Amino acid sequence: MAEKVESAPMLEEKKLKLSEPAAQEPEGNQAPAERSRFNLNRFSVKKILRESARDKIVFIHGKVGQDCGEAQDAVVILEKTPFCEETLPQLLNKDADLRLQMRNDIYSTHHLYPLPSFNEIKTTVVYPATEKHLKKYLKQEMYLINETADDYKTITSPYLQSQALSVQWVYNILEKKAEVERIIYENPDPQDGFLLIPDLKWNQKQVDDLYLIAICHRRGVKSLRDLTAEHLTMLQNILQEGQVAISKRYNTPQSQLRIYFHYQPSYYHLHIHFTALSYDAPGSMVERAHLLSSVIENLQTDPEYYQKRTLTFALKADDPLLQSFKEAGRV
């Protein structure tokens, strides 16, 4: 049976991120940030799809183009960037404008207006956006689905096959056609190898919200449901080599990493999430995250564990897959 749960903001699809401020100085051999080709002057706001005061994020639907007949949909996501310890002295320098809002005894609240260079907002663009993108970011009720092995064969798998969901952007990364400079580690073995790359949700300026993705080189493995004992070497490589690579690069020990799958995943090419334990990462909820170490142990115990067990996940109210479950009498 389905159980209604509250929606939580998630940002889990591959998207184009606007450039960092042009005035930012390159670090070391890093090239200056490229200016965005997305023109905000041509973007007109139509609707706020969702916002979160807690997460300091807003999802905006708009149109791009002057002629309404030719204008295309776009989604712009604005997110406040985290504080960085190295820049705090400049953020709080004498030129910042601190304005009193309220005072009571030893307590007071203020609005701080920092220098323009510290007003950066992480901006993610989906353009041109489809109706599916608009629904993805729209605030909706969520429902828990308890998917049995038979449900997967008769409902979920046929639905996925009918959707023809593209993962070409993943193949572009694996084939070194895109984002080559962002790869921090690779095991090139075509069957049991993977590459490790920062997730676009992480600005790579502090390790408290560290977020990387391991993308498997092996193709045809869509999700947790496809895993068998045949994949154990690949999974163990990802667990062990990923931990070592992150420890060397970011000085983060394995005991401070959360390493897990999503089910259902946001795209159907096998990938694993590496996040800092201190970070409340989107999608780390109990009904969606499956620890890699537990997955390995389960497959060692039963090679077909994930072909047999019931898996729970949440679906939005307008998700066509939810409708498929309703039509089958499973909701």
XYZ file of N, CA and C in Angstrom, residues 16-22 32-41 76 123-125 127:
66
model
N 23.002 22.303 -16.318
C 24.025 23.261 -16.648
C 24.146 24.270 -15.528
N 25.342 24.418 -14.987
C 25.561 25.381 -13.911
C 26.151 26.655 -14.486
N 25.611 27.791 -14.111
C 26.172 29.058 -14.558
C 27.552 29.261 -13.967
N 28.330 30.107 -14.629
C 29.707 30.305 -14.218
C 29.810 31.014 -12.878
N 30.996 30.885 -12.250
C 31.315 31.656 -11.054
C 31.472 33.111 -11.471
N 31.495 34.058 -10.519
C 31.647 35.463 -10.882
C 32.904 35.685 -11.708
N 32.784 36.505 -12.744
C 33.911 36.717 -13.647
C 35.101 37.337 -12.947
N 40.478 30.986 -15.492
C 39.388 31.849 -15.026
C 38.044 31.270 -15.447
N 37.020 31.525 -14.637
C 35.696 30.981 -14.929
C 35.147 31.570 -16.221
N 34.526 30.732 -17.030
C 33.932 31.159 -18.290
C 32.589 31.813 -18.034
N 32.332 32.875 -18.754
C 31.034 33.527 -18.624
C 29.940 32.639 -19.206
N 28.770 32.696 -18.567
C 27.663 31.857 -19.006
C 27.145 32.304 -20.360
N 26.711 31.322 -21.164
C 26.073 31.619 -22.442
C 24.564 31.766 -22.280
N 24.067 31.510 -21.089
C 22.637 31.684 -20.818
C 22.387 33.148 -20.475
N 21.520 33.789 -21.230
C 21.289 35.223 -21.084
C 20.088 35.481 -20.180
N 20.345 35.937 -18.961
C 19.259 36.218 -18.017
C 18.376 37.366 -18.481
N 18.898 38.238 -19.341
C 18.089 39.356 -19.831
C 16.917 38.877 -20.678
N 15.160 27.859 -13.685
C 16.337 28.451 -13.047
C 16.237 28.182 -11.547
N 23.600 29.217 -9.331
C 22.482 29.263 -10.260
C 22.570 28.087 -11.220
N 21.546 27.260 -11.201
C 21.489 26.094 -12.079
C 20.390 26.307 -13.103
N 20.680 25.969 -14.350
C 19.753 26.227 -15.446
C 19.396 24.920 -16.147
N 17.628 24.171 -19.581
C 17.131 24.898 -20.758
C 17.583 24.225 -22.047
